[in-house]
PDB file of C-alpha atoms and ligand atoms in Angstrom:
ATOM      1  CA  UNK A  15      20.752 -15.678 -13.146  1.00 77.00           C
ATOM      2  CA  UNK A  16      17.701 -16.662 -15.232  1.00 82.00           C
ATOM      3  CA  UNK A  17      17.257 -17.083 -18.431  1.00 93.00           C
ATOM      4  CA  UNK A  18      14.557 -15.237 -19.153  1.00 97.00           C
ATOM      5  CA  UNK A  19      11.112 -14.403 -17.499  1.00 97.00           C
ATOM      6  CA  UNK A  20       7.698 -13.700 -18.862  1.00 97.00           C
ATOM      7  CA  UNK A  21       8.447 -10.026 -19.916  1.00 98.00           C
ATOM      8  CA  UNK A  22      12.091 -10.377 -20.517  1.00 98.00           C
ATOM      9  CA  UNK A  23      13.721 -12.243 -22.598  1.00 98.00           C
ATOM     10  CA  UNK A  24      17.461 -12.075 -23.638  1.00 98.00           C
ATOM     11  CA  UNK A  25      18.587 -14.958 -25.773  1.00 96.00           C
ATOM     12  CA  UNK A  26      21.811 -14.664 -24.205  1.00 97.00           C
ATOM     13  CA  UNK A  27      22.806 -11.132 -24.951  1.00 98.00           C
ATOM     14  CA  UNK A  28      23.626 -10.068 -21.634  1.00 98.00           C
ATOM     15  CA  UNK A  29      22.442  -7.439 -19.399  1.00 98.00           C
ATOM     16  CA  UNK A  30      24.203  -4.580 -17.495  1.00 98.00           C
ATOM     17  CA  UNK A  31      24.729  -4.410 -13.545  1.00 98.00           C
ATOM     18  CA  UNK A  32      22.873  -0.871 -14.441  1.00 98.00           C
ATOM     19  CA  UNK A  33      20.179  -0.063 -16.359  1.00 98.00           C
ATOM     20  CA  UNK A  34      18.799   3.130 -17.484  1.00 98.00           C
ATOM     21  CA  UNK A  35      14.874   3.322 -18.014  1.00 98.00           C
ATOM     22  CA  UNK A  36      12.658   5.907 -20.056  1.00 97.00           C
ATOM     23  CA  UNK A  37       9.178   5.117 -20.057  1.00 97.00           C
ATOM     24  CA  UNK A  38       9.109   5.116 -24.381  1.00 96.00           C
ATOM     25  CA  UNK A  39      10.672   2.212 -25.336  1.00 97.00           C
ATOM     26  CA  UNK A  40      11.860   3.769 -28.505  1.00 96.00           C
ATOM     27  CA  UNK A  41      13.073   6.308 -26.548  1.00 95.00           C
ATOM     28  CA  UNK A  42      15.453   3.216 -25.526  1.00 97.00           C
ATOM     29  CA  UNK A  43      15.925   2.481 -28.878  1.00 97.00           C
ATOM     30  CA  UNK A  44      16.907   5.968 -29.378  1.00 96.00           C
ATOM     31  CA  UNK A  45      19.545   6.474 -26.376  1.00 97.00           C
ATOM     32  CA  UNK A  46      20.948   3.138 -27.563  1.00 97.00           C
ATOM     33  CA  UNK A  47      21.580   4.388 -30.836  1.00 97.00           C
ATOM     34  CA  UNK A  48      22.500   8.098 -29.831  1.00 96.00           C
ATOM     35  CA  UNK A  49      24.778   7.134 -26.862  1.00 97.00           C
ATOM     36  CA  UNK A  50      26.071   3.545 -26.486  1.00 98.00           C
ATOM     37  CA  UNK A  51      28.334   1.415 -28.883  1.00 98.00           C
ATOM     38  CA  UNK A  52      28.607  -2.033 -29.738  1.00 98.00           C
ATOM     39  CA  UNK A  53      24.660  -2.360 -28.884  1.00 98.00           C
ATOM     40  CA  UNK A  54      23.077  -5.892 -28.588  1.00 98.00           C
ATOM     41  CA  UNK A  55      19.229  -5.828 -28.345  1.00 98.00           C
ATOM     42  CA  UNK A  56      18.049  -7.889 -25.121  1.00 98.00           C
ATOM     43  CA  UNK A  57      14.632  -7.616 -25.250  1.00 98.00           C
ATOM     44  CA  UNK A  58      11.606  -7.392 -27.938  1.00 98.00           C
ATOM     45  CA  UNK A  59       8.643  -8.539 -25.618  1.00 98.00           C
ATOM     46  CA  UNK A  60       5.830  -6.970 -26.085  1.00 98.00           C
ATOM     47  CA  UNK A  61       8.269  -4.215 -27.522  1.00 98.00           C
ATOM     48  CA  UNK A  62       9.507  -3.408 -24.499  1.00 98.00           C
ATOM     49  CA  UNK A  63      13.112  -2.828 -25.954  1.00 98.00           C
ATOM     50  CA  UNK A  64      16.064  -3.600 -24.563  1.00 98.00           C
ATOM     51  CA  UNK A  65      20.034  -2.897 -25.320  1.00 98.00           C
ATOM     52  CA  UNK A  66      22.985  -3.674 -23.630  1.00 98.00           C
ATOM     53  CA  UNK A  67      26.170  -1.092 -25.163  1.00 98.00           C
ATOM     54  CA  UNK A  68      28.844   0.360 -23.577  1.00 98.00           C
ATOM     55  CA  UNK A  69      29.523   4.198 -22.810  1.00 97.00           C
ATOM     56  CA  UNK A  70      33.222   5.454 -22.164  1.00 96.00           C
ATOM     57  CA  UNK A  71      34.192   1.795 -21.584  1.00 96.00           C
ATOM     58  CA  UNK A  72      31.288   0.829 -19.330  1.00 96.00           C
ATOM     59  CA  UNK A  73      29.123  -1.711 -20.100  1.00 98.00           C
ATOM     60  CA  UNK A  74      25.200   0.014 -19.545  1.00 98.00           C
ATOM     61  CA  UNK A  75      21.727  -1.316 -20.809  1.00 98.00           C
ATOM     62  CA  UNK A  76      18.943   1.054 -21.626  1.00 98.00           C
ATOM     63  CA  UNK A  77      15.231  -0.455 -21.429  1.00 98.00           C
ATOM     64  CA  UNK A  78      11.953   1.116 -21.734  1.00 98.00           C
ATOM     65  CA  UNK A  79       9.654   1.068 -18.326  1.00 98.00           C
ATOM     66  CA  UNK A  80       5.551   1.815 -19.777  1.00 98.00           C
ATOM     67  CA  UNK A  81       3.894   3.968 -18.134  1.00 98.00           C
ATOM     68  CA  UNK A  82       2.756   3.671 -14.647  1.00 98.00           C
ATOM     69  CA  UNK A  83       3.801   1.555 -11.656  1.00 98.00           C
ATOM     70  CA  UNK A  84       2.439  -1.641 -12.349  1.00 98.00           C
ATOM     71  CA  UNK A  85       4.372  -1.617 -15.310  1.00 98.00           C
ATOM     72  CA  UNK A  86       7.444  -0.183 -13.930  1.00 98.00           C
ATOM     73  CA  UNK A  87       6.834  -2.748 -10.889  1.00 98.00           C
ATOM     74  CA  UNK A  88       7.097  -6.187 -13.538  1.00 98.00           C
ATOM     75  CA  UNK A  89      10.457  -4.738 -15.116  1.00 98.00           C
ATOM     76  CA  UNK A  90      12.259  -3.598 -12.683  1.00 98.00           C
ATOM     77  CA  UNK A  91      11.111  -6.676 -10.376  1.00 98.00           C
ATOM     78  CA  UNK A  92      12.275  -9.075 -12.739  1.00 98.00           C
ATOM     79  CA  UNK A  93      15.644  -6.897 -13.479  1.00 98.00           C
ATOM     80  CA  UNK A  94      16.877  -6.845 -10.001  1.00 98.00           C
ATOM     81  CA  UNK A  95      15.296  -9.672  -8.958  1.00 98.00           C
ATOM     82  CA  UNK A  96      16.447 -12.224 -12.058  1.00 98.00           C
ATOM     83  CA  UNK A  97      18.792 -10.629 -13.793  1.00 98.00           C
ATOM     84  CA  UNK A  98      21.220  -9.372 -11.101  1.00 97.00           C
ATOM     85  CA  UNK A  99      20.745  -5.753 -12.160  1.00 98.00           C
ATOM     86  CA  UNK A 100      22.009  -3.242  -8.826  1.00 98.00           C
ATOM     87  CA  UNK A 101      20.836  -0.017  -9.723  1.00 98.00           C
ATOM     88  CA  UNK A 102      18.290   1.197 -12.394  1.00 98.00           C
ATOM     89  CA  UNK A 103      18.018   5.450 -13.566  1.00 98.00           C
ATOM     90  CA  UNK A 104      14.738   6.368 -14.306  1.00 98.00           C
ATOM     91  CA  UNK A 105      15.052   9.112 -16.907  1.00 98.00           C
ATOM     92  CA  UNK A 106      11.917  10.765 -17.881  1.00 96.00           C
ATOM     93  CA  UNK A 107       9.655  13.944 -18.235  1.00 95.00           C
ATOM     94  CA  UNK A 108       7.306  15.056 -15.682  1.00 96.00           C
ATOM     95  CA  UNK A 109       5.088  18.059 -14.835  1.00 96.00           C
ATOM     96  CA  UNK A 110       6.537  21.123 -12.333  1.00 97.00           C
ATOM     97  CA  UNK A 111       3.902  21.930  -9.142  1.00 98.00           C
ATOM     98  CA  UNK A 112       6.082  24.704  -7.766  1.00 98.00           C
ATOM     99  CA  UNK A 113       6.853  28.257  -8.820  1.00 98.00           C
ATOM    100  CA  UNK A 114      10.725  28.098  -8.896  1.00 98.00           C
ATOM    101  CA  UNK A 115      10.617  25.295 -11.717  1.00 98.00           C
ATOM    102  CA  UNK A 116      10.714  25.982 -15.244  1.00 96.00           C
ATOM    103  CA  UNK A 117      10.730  23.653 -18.123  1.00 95.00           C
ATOM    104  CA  UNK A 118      13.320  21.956 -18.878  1.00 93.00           C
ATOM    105  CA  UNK A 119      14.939  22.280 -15.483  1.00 96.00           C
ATOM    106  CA  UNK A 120      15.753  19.010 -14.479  1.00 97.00           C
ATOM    107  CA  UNK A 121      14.505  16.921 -11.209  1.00 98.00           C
ATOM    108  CA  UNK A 122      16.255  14.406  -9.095  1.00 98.00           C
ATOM    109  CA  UNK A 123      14.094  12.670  -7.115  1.00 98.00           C
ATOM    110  CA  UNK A 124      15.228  12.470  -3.719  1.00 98.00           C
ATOM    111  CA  UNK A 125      12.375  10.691  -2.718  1.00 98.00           C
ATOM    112  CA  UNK A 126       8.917   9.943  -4.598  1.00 98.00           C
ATOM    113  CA  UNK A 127       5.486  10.212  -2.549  1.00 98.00           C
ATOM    114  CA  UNK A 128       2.970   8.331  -4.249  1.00 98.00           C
ATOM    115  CA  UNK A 129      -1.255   7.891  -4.585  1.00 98.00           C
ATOM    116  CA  UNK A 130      -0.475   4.166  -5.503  1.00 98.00           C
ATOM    117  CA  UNK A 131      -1.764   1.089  -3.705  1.00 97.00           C
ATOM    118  CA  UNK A 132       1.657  -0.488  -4.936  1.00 98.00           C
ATOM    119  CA  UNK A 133       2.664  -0.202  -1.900  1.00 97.00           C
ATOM    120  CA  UNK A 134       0.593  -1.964   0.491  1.00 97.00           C
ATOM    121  CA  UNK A 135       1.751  -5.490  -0.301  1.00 98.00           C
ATOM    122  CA  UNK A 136       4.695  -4.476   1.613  1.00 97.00           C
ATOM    123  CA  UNK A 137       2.533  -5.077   4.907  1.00 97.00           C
ATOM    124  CA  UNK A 138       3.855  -2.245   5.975  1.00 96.00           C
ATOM    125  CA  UNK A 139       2.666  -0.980   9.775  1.00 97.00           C
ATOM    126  CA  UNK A 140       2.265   2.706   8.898  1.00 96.00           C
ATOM    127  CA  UNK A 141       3.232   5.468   5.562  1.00 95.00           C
ATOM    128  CA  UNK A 142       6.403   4.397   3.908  1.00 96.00           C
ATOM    129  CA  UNK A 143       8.840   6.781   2.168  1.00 97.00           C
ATOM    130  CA  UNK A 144      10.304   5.852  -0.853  1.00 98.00           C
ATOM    131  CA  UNK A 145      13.341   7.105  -1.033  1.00 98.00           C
ATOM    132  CA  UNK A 146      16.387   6.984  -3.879  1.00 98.00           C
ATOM    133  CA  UNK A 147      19.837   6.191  -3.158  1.00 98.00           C
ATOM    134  CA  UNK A 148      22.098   8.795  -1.436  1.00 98.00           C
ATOM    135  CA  UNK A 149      24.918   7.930  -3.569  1.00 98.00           C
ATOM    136  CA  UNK A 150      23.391   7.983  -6.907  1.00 98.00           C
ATOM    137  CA  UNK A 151      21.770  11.251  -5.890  1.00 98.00           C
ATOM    138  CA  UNK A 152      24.710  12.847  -5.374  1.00 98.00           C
ATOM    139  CA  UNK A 153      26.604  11.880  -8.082  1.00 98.00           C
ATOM    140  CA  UNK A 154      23.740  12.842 -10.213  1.00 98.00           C
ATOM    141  CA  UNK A 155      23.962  16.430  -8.796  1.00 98.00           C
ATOM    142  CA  UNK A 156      27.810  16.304  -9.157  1.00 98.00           C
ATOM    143  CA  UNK A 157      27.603  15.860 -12.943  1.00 98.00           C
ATOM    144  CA  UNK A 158      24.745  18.285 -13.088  1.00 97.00           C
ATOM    145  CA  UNK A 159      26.692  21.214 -11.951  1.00 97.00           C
ATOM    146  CA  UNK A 160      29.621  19.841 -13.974  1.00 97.00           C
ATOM    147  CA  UNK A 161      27.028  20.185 -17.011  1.00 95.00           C
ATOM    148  CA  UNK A 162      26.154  23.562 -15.466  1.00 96.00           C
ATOM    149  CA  UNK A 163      22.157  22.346 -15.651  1.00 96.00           C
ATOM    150  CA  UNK A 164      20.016  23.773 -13.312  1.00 97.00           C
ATOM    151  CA  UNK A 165      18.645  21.082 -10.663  1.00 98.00           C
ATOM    152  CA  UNK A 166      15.780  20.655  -8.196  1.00 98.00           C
ATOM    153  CA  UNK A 167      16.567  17.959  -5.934  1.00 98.00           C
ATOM    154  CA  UNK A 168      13.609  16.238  -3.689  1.00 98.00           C
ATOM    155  CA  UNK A 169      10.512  14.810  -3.503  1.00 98.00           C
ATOM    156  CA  UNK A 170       8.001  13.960  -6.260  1.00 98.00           C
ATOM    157  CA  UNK A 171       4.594  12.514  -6.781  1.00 98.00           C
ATOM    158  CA  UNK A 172       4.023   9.032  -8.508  1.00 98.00           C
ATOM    159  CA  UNK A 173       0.581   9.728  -9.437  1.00 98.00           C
ATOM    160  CA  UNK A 174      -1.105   6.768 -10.554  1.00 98.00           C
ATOM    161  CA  UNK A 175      -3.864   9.154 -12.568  1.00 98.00           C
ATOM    162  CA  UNK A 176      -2.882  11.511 -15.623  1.00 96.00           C
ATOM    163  CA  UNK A 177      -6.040  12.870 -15.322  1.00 97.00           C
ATOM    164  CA  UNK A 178      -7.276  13.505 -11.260  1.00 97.00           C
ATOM    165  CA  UNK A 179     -11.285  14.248 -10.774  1.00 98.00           C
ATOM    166  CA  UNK A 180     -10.098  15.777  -7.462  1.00 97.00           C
ATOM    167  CA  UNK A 181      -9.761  19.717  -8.723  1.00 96.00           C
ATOM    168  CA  UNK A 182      -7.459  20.140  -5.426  1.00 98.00           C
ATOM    169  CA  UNK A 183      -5.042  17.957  -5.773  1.00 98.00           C
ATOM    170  CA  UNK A 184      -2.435  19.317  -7.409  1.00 98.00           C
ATOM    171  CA  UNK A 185      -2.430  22.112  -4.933  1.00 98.00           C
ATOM    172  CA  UNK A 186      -2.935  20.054  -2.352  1.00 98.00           C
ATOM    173  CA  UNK A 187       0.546  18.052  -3.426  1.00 98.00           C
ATOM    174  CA  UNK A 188       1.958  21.635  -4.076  1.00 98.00           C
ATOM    175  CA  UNK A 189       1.391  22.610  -0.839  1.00 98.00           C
ATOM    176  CA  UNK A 190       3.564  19.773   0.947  1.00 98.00           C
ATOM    177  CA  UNK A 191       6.611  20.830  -1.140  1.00 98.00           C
ATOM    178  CA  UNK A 192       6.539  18.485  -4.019  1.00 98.00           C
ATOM    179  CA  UNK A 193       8.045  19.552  -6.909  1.00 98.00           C
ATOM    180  CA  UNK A 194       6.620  18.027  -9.899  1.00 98.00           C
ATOM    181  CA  UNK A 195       4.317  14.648 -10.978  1.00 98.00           C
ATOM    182  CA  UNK A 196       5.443  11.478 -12.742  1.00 98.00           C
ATOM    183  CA  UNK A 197       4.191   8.451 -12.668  1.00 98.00           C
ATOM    184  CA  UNK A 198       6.450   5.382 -12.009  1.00 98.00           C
ATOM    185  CA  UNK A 199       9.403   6.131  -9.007  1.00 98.00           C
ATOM    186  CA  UNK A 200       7.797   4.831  -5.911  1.00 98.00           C
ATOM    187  CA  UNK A 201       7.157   1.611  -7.558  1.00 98.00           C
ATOM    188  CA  UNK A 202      10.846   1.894  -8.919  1.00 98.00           C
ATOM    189  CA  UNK A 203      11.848   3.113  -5.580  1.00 98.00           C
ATOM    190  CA  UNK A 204      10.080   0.358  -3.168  1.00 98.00           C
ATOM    191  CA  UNK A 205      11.511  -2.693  -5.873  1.00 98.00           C
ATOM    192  CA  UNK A 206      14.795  -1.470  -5.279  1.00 98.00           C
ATOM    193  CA  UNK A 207      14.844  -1.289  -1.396  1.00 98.00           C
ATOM    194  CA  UNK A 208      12.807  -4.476  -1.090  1.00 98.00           C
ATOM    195  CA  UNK A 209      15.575  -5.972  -3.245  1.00 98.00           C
ATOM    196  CA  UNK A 210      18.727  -4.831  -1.572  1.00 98.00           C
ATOM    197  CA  UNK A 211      19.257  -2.607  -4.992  1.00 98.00           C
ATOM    198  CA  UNK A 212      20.212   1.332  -5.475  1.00 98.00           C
ATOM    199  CA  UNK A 213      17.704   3.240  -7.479  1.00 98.00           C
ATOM    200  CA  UNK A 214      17.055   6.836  -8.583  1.00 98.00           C
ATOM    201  CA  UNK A 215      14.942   9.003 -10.840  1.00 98.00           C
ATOM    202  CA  UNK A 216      16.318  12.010 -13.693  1.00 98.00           C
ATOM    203  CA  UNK A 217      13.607  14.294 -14.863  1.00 97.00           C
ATOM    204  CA  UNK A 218      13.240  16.563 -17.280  1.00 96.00           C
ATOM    205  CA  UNK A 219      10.338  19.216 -16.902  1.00 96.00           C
ATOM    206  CA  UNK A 220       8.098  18.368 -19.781  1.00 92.00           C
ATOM    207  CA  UNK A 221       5.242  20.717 -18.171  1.00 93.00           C
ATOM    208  CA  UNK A 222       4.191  23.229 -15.906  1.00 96.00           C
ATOM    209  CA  UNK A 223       0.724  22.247 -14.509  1.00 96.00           C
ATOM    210  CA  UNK A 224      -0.037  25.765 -12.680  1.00 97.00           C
ATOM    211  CA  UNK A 225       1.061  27.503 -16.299  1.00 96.00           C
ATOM    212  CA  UNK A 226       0.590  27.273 -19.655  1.00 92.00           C
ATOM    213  CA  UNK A 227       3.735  27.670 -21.322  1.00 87.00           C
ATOM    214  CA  UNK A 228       5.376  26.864 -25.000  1.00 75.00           C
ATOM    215  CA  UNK A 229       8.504  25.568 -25.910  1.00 81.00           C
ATOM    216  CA  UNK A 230      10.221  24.787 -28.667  1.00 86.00           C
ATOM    217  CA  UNK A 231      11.765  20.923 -30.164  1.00 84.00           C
ATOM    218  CA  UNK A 232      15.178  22.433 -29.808  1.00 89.00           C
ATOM    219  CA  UNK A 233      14.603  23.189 -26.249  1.00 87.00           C
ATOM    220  CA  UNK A 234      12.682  19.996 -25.499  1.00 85.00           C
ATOM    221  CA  UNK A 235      15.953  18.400 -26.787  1.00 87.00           C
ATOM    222  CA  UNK A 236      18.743  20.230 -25.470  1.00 86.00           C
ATOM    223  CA  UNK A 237      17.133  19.262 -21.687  1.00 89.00           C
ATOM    224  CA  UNK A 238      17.179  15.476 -22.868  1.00 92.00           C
ATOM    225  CA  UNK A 239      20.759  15.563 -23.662  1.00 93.00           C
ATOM    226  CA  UNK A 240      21.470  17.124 -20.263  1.00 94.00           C
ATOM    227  CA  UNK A 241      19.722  14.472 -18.595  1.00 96.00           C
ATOM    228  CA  UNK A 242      20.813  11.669 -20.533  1.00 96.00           C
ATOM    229  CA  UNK A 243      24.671  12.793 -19.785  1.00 96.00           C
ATOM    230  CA  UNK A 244      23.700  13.451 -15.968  1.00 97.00           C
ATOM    231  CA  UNK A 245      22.270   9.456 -16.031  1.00 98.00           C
ATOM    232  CA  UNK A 246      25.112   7.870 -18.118  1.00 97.00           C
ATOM    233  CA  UNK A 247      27.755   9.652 -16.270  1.00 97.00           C
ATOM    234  CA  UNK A 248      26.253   8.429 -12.863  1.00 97.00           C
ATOM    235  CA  UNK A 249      25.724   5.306 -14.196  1.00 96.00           C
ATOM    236  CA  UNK A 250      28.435   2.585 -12.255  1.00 68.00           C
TER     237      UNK A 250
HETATM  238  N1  LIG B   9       1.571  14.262 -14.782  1.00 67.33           N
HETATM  239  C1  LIG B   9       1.997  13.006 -14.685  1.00 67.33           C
HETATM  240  N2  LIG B   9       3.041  12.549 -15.352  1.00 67.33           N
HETATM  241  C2  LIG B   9       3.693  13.390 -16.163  1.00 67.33           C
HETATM  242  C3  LIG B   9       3.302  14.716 -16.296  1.00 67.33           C
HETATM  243  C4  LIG B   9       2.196  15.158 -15.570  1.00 67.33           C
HETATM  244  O1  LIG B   9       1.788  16.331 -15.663  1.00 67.33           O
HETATM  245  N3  LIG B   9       4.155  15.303 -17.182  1.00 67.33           N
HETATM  246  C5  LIG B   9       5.041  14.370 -17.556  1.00 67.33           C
HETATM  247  N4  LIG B   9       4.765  13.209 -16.938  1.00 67.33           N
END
């Protein structure tokens, strides 16, 4: 195992065979403190944070992604690829295409369909489908009915834009079934296979993009904790 790389470094504190990622690293900072104990910080790069804790016994780290895939793609590279991490839950937000969604549902990304060019340094001779890991997709939708949350499992979109000039193309995406946008699984998702390692993403519906829709913080935070139990009790 290394001992650190250019965007991680632990100073010994150690690091968890699984890590949860949210794309706000003080949102790591926050599940640390909400939902682990006896939390060690392993990383302050770039404040990127990092904690290793444990949750009913077992030992999890929590570590903030950035936004987008190439920045997803450097930490979850170096965590499977240096730091013998097996499986990493994406928990974040994203925005619902189809009608059935509301907010606050929550999505499990079966698979993530993506924009992104991250992709073609596989070499790969034709349209690659990132998927997650059975497994970890059904144990996610175990705990979810055990929470009594209401799930959408399937495919999303790893946009790499926020903001598309192309007026069609969230109906476009719509159309083919994909029920809402994020922005950093298929990078998570193609790491993961390339590296032998299990992978899935946890969202909570932050946003409708075909309506315009209010919510309140207690709302907004309720669906967090549902996720954030959903991820830690899947967690290995
Ligand atoms: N688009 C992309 N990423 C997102 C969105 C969205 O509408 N909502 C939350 N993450």
């Amino acid at each position: 195992m290394t001992q650190a790389t250019p965007h991680i470094q632990p100073n010994g504190v150690p690091i968890a065979k699984t890590v949860l990622m949210p794309g706000d690293p003080l949102r790591a900072k926050y599940i640390a403190d909400n939902y682990l104990e006896d939390v060690q910080q392993f990383n302050e790069v770039r404040n990127m944070f990092g904690y290793t804790g444990t949750y009913k016994g077992k030992q999890i780290s929590v570590m903030g992604s950035g936004m987008g895939m190439p920045s997803i793609g450097i930490y979850s590279y170096e965590l499977y690829n240096f730091f013998d991490v097996d499986t990493i839950i994406r928990v974040g937000s994203c925005g619902a295409l189809q009608d059935d969604i509301n907010l606050y549902d929550i999505i499990i990304a079966q698979a993530a369909s993506t924009n992104s060019s991250y992709v073609d340094q596989f070499n790969i001779p034709g349209h690659y489908s990132p998927i997650a890991d059975f497994h970890l997709i059904t144990e996610a939708q175990r705990h979810a009915d055990a929470l009594g949350a209401t799930t959408h499992v399937g495919n999303v979109l790893s946009s790499d834009t926020f903001y598309n000039a192309d007026e069609t193309f969230n109906t476009q995406w719509k159309r083919m079934g994909i029920l809402g946008i994020e922005m950093e699984s298929a990078a998570l998702y193609l790491n993961a296979t390339f590296a032998g390692k299990k992978a899935l993403g946890i969202f909570t519906v932050s946003d409708h993009i075909f309506r315009d829709e209010a919510t309140t913080a207690e709302e907004r935070q309720n669906a967090f904790t549902q996720m954030m139990e959903i991820a830690l009790e899947t967690a290995e």
